[in-house]
Short mmCIF file of C-alpha atoms in Angstrom, two decimals:
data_model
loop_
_atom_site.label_atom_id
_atom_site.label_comp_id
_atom_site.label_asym_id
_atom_site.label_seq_id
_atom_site.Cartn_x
_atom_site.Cartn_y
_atom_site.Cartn_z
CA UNK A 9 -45.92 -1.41 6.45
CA UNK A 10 -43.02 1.15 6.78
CA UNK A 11 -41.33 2.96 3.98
CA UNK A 12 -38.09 0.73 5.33
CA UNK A 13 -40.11 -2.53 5.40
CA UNK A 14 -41.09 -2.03 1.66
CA UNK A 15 -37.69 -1.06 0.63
CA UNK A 16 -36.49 -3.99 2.59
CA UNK A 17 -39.37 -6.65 1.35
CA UNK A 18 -38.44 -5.24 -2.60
CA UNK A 19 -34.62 -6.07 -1.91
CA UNK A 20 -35.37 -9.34 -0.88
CA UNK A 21 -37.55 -10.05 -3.83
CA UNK A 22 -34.71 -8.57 -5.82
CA UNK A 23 -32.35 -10.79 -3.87
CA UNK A 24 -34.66 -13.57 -4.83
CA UNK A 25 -35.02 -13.36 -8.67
CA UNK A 26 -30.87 -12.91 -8.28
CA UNK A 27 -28.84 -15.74 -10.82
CA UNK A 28 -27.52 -18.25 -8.49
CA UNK A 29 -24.05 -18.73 -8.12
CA UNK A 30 -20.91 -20.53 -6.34
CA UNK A 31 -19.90 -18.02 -3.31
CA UNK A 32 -16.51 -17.04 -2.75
CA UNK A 33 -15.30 -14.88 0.50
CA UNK A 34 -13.12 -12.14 0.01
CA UNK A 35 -11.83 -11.12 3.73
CA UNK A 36 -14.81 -10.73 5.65
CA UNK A 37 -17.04 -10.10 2.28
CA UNK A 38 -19.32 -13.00 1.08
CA UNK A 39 -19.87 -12.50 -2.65
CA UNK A 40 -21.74 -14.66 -4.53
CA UNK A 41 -24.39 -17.18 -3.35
CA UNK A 42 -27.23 -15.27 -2.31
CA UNK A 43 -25.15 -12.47 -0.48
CA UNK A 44 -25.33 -8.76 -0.76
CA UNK A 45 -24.59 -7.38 -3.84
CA UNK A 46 -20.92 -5.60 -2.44
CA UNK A 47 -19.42 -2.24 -3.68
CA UNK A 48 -15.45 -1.90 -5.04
CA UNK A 49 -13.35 0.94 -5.94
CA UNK A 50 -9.67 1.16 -6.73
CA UNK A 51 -6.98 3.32 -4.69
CA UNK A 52 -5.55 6.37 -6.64
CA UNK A 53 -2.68 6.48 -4.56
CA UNK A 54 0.97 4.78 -5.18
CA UNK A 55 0.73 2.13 -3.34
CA UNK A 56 3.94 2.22 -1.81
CA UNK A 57 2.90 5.34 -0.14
CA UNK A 58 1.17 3.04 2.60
CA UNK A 59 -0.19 6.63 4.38
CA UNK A 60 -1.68 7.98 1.68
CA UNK A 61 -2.83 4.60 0.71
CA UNK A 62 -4.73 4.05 3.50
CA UNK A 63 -5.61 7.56 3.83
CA UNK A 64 -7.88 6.96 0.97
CA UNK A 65 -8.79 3.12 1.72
CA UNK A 66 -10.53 5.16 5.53
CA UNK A 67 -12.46 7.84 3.09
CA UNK A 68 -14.09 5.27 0.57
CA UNK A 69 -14.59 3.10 3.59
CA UNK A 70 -16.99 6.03 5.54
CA UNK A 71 -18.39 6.33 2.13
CA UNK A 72 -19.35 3.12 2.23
CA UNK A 73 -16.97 0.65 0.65
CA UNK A 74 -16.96 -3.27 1.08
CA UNK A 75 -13.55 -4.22 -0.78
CA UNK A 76 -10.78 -2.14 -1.94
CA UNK A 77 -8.30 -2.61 -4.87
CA UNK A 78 -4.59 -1.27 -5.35
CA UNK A 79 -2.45 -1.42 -7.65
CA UNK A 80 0.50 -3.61 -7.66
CA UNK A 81 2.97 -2.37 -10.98
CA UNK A 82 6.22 -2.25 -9.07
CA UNK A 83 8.13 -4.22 -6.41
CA UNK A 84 8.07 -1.24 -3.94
CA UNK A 85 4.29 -1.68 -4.39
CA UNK A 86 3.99 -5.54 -3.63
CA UNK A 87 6.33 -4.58 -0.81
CA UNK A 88 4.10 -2.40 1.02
CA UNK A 89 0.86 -4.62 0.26
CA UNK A 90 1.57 -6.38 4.03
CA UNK A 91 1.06 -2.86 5.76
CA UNK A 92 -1.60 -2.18 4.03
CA UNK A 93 -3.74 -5.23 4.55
CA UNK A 94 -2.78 -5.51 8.36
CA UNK A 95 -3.92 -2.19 8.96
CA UNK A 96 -6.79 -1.67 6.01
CA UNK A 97 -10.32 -1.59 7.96
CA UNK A 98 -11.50 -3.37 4.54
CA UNK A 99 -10.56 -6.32 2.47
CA UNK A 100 -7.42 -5.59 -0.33
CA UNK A 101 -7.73 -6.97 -3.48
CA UNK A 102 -4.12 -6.65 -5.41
CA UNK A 103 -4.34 -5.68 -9.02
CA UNK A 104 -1.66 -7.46 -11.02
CA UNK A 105 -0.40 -7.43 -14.47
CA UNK A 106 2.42 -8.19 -16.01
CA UNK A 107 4.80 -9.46 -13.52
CA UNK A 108 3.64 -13.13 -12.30
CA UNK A 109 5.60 -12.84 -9.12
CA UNK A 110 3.32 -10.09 -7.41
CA UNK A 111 0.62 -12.75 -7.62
CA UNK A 112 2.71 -14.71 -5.28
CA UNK A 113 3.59 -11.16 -3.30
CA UNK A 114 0.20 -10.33 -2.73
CA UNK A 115 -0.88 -14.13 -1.54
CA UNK A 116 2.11 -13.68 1.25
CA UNK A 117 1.26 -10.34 1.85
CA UNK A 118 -2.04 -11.55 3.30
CA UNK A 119 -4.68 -9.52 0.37
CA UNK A 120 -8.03 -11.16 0.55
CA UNK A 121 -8.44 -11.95 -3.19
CA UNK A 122 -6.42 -11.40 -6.36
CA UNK A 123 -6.91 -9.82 -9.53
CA UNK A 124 -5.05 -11.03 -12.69
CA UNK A 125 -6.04 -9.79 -16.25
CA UNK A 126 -4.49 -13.37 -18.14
CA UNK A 127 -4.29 -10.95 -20.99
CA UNK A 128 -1.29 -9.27 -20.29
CA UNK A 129 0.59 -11.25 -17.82
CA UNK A 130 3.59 -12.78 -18.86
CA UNK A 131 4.10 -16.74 -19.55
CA UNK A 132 0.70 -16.46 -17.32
CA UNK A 133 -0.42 -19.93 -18.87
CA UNK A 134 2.79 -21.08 -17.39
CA UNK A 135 2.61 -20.25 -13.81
CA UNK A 136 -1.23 -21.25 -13.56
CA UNK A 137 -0.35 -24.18 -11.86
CA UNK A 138 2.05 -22.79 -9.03
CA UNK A 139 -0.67 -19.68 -8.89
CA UNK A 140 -3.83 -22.18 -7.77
CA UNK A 141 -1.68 -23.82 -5.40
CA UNK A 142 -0.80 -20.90 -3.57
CA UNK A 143 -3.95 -19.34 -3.45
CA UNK A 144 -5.52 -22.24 -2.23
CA UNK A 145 -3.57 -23.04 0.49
CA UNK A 146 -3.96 -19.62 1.84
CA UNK A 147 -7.56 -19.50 0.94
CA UNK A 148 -7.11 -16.25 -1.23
CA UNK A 149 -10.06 -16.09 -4.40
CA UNK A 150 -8.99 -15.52 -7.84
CA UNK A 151 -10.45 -12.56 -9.85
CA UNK A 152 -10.13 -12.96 -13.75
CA UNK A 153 -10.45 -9.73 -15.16
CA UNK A 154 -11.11 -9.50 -18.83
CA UNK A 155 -11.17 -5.96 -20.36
CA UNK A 156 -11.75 -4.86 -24.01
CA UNK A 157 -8.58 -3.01 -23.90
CA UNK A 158 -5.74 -5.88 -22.99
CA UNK A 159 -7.63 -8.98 -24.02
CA UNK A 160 -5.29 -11.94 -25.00
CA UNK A 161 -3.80 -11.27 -28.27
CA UNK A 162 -4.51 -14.74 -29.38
CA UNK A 163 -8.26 -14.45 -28.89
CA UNK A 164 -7.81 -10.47 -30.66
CA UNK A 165 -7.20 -12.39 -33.58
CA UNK A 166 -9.74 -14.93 -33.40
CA UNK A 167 -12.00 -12.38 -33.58
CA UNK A 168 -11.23 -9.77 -35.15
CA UNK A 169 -12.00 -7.03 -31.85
CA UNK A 170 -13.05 -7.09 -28.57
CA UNK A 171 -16.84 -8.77 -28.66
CA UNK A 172 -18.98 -10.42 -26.07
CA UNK A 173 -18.13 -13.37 -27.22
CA UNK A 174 -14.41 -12.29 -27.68
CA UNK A 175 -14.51 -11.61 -23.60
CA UNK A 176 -16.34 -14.46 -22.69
CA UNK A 177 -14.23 -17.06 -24.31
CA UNK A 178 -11.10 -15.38 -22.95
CA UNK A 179 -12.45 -15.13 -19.20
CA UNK A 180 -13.63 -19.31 -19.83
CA UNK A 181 -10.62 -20.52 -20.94
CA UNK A 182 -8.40 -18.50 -18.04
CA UNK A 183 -10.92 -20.41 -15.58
CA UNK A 184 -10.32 -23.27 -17.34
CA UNK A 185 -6.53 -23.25 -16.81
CA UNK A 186 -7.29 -23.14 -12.90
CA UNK A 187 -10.09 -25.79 -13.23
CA UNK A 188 -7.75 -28.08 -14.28
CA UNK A 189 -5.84 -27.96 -11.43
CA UNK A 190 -9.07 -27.47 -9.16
CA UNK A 191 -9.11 -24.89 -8.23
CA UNK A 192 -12.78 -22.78 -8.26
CA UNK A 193 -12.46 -20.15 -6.04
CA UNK A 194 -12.50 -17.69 -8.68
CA UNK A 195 -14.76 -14.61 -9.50
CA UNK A 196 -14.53 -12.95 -13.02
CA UNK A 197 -15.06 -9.38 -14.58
CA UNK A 198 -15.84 -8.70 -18.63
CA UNK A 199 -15.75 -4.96 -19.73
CA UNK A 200 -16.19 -2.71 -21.60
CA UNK A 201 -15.96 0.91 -22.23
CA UNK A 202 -19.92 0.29 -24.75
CA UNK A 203 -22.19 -0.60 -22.02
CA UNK A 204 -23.93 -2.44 -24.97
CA UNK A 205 -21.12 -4.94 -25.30
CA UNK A 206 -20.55 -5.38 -21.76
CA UNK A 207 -23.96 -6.23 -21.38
CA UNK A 208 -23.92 -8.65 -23.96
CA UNK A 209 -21.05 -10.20 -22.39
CA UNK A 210 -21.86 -10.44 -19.30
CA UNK A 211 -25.28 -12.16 -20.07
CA UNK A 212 -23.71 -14.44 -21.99
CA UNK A 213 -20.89 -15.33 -19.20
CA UNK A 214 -23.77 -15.49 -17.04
CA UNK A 215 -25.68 -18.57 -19.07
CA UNK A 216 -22.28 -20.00 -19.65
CA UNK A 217 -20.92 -20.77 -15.84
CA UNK A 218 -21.54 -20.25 -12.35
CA UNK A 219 -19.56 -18.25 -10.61
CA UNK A 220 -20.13 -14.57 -9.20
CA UNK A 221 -19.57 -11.58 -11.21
CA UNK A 222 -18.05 -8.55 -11.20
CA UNK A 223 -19.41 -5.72 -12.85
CA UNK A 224 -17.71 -2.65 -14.54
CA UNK A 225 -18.10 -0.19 -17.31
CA UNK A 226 -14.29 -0.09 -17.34
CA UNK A 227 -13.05 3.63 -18.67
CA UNK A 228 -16.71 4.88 -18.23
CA UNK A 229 -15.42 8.61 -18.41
CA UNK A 230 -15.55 11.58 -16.60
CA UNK A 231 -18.35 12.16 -13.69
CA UNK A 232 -21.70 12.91 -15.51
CA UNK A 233 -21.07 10.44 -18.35
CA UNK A 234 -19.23 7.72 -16.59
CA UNK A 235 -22.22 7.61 -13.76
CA UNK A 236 -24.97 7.32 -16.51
CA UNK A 237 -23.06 4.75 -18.73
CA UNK A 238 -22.51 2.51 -15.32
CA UNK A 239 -25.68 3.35 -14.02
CA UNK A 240 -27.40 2.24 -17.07
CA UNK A 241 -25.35 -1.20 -17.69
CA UNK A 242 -25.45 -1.69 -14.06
CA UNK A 243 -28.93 -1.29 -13.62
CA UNK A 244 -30.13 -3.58 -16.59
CA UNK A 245 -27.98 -6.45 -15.21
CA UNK A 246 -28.65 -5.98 -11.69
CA UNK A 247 -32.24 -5.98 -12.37
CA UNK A 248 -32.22 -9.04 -14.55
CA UNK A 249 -30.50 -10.91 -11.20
CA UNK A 250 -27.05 -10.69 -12.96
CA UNK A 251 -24.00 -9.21 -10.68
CA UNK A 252 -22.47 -10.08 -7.27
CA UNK A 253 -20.77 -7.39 -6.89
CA UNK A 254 -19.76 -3.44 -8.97
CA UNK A 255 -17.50 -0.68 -9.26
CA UNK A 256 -18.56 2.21 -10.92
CA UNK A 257 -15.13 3.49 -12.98
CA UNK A 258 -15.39 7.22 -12.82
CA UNK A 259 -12.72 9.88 -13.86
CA UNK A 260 -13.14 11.40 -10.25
CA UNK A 261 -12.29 10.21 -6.95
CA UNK A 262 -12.75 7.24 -5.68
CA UNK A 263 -14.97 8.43 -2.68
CA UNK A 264 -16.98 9.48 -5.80
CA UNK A 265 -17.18 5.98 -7.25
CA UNK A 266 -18.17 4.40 -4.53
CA UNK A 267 -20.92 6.92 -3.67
CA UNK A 268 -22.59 6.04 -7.13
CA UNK A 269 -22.18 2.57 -6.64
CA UNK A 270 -23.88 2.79 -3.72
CA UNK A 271 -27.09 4.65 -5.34
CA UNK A 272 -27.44 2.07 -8.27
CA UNK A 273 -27.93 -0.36 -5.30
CA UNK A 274 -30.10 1.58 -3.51
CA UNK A 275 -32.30 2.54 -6.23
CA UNK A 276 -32.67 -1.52 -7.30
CA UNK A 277 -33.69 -2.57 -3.44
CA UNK A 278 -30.12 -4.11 -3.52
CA UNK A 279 -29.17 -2.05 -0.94
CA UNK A 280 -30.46 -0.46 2.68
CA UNK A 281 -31.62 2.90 2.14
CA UNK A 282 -29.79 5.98 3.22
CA UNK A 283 -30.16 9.58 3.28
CA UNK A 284 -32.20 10.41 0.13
CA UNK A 285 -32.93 14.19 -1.20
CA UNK A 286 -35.63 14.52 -3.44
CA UNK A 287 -35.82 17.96 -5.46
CA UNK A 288 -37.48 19.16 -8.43
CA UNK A 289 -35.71 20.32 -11.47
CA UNK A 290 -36.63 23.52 -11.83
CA UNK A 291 -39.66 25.63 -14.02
CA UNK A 292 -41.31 29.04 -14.43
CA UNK A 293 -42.94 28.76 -11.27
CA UNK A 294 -40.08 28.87 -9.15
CA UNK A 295 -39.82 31.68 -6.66
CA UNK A 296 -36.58 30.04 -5.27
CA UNK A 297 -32.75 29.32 -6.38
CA UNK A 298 -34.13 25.55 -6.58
CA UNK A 299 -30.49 24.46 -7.89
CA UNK A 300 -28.50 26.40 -5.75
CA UNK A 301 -30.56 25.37 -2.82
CA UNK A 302 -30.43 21.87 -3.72
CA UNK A 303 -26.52 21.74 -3.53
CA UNK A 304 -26.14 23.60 -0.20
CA UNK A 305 -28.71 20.95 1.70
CA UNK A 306 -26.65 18.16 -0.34
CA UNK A 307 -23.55 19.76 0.88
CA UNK A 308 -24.87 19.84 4.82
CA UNK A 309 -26.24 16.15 4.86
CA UNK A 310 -22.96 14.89 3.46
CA UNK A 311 -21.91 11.93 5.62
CA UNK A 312 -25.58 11.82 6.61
CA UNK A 313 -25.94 8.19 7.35
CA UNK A 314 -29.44 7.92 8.92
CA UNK A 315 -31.68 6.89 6.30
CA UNK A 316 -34.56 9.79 5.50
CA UNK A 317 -36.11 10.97 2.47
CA UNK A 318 -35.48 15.11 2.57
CA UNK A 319 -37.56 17.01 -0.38
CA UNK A 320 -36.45 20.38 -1.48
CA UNK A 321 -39.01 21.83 -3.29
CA UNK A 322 -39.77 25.47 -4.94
CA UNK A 323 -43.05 25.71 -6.41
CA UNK A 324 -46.93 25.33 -4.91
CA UNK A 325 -47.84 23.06 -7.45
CA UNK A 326 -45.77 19.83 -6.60
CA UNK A 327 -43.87 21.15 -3.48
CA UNK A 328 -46.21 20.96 -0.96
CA UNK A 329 -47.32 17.36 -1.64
CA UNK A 330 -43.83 16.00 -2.19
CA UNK A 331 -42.76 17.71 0.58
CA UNK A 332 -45.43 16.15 2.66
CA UNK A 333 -44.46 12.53 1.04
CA UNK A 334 -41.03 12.67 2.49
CA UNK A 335 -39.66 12.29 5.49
CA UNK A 336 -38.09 15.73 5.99
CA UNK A 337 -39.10 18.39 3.36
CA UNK A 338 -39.16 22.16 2.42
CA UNK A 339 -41.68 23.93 -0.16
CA UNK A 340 -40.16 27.53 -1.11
CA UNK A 341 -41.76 30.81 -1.95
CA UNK A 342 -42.22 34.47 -1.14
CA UNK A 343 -38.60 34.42 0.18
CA UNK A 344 -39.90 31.80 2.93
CA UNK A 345 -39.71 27.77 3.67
CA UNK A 346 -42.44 25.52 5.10
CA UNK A 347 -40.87 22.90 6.37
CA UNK A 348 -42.64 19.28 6.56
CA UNK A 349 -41.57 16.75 9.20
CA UNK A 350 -43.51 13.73 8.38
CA UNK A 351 -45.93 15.38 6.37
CA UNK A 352 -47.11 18.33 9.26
CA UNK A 353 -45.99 21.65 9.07
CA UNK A 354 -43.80 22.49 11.90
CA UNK A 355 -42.49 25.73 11.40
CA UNK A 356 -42.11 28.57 8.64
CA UNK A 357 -38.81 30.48 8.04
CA UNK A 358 -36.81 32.60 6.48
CA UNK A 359 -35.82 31.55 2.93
CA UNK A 360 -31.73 31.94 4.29
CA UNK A 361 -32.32 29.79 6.80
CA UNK A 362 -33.91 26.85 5.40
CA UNK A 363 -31.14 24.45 5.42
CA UNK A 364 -30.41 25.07 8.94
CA UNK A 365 -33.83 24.19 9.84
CA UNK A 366 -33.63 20.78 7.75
CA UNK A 367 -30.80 20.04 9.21
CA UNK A 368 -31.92 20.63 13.33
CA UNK A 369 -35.28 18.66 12.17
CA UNK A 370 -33.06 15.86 10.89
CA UNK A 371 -31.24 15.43 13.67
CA UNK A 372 -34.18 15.59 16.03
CA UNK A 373 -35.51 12.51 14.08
CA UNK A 374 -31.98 10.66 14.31
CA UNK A 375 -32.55 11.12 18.12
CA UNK A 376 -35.87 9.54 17.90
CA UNK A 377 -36.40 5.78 18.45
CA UNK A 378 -39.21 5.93 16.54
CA UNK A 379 -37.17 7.43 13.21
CA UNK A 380 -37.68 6.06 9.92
CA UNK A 381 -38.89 7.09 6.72
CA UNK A 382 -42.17 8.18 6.05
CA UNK A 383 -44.96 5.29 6.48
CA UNK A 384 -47.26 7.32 4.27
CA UNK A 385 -44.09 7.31 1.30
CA UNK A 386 -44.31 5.57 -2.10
#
């Protein structure tokens, strides 16, 4: 059995142990049921600015994107929300608050699914009614998104600050309002900036009610901090079969977001595997700029797609074997690079050169019909 078989055998076993839930389509995306956990971000842009919109809905889209999310705070936005979806190569979710009418807007405009936060929408309780008709005759899902920072005032008070249980009641009782009216086809989203309490929440929401999750550390923080919080509340619910589908909320672009959403996936099974690069961290054995080196191959298999396991290594303890173990790998020293194609030694060069040569080697294996990752890798 393959590297890719095992990879592919764990995510369905993943898939397997997942929570079962109702499934609701978003555009072309299936989320919920049994489908493929799918990957969000949100547009930076102004909306209105349909170019630049969409500029940025093409570049998380090559990243890898399923769904994409704008925001809709003005009526020059929920104007140019029917450009955007006719010509978006992903589904549009519309992100509402405040102003009930952009619900109706977006449902016109033809956006796959959209997102209300009850919490801050005006006389929402009022216009539940009208809402659920509207989406369901155009067959448009419901997101209710629940976050610590604009939960209903009502349920503030209740209890005293935003706790799981805080969340979870609010997000039930907005379902409720549409259940009444029957309509289901609705997905729903707790956060939190603690990853502790949106765990909590989101394991209780998930014994309380079946239908498919979104997942968020919502204001996870900048880059390095935002990744790890999401990566770590992610990961625990993912793994205990909790999520249908994530974005990762990062203080940097959303190409950026999507790119770490992506590697929670893959590192759960949850996802196909793509180019990997496996390097060491660095020691007193090094004879080679290991970090330095370790950027510039990241930097020349950006947009990679075909899915290898590269190992930059620098030392003759580890590097050898690990470079062996991958797919595509380098062991430094001496100024010089062995480099490993499928765990043989093809060539030696200079250490300046070393990328290039990972890079033609890669390539070569793309070409190949046999290419795939290393049988002989963990």
């Amino acid at each position: 059995m393959t590297a890719l078989d095992r990879t592919s055998a764990a995510a369905a076993e993943a898939e397997g142990q997942r929570r079962r839930t109702r499934q609701i389509r978003v555009g072309a995306v299936a989320i919920g049921g049994g489908a493929p956990v799918s990957v969000q971000t949100m547009t930076t842009t102004v909306t209105a600015d349909v170019d630049a919109t969409l500029q940025q809905i093409a570049e998380v889209t090559a990243a890898g994107c399923d769904i994409v999310r704008v925001a809709v705070p003005s009526q020059d936005d929920a104007d140019a929300l029917a450009a955007l979806t006719a010509r978006s190569p992903i589904p549009v979710i519309a992100d509402i608050h405040f102003q009930p009418r952009y619900v109706f807007a977006a449902i016109d405009a033809g956006c796959a699914a959209v997102r209300v936060n009850p919490g801050n929408i005006r006389r929402f309780d009022d216009k539940v009614a009208e809402i659920a008709q509207a989406a369901a005759a155009a067959g448009v899902p419901i997101r209710i998104g629940v976050n610590a920072g604009s939960l209903d005032p009502r349920l503030l008070a209740k209890h005293g600050r935003p706790t799981p249980e805080a969340l979870v009641e609010s997000a039930l009782w907005e379902c409720s309002l549409f259940e009444e009216h029957g309509f289901t086809d609705l997905k729903i989203a707790v956060k939190h900036h603690d990853p502790r309490t949106m765990i909590a929440a989101n394991r209780l929401l998930a014994g309380a009610c079946d239908y498919p999750l979104h997942l968020g550390v919502t204001e996870a923080g900048p880059a390095l901090q935002g990744a790890i919080k999401s990566a770590v509340a992610l990961g625990i619910l993912l793994a205990e079969g909790i999520g249908d589908t994530i974005r990762v909320s990062l203080s940097a672009p959303p190409v950026e977001q999507v790119k770490a959403g992506i590697h929670i996936l893959q590192s759960l099974g949850l996802r196909p595997p793509r180019l990997e690069i496996v390097s060491c961290p660095g020691c007193g054995r090094l004879q080679v700029d290991i970090h330095t080196l370790a950027a510039r191959v990241e930097a020349a298999f950006d947009g990679f797609s075909h899915p290898l396991r590269v190992a930059v290594m620098g030392c003759v303890v580890n590097g050898p074997g690990e470079a062996r173990e991958a797919d595509l790998g380098v062991s430094c020293g001496n100024g010089k690079g062995q480099i490993f194609v499928r765990g043989r030694i093809v060539r030696t060069v200079p250490e300046h050169r070393v990328v290039e040569a990972l890079l033609d080697e890669a390539l070569r294996l793309s070409e190949t019909p046999a290419a795939a990752p290393n049988e002989d890798a963990p």
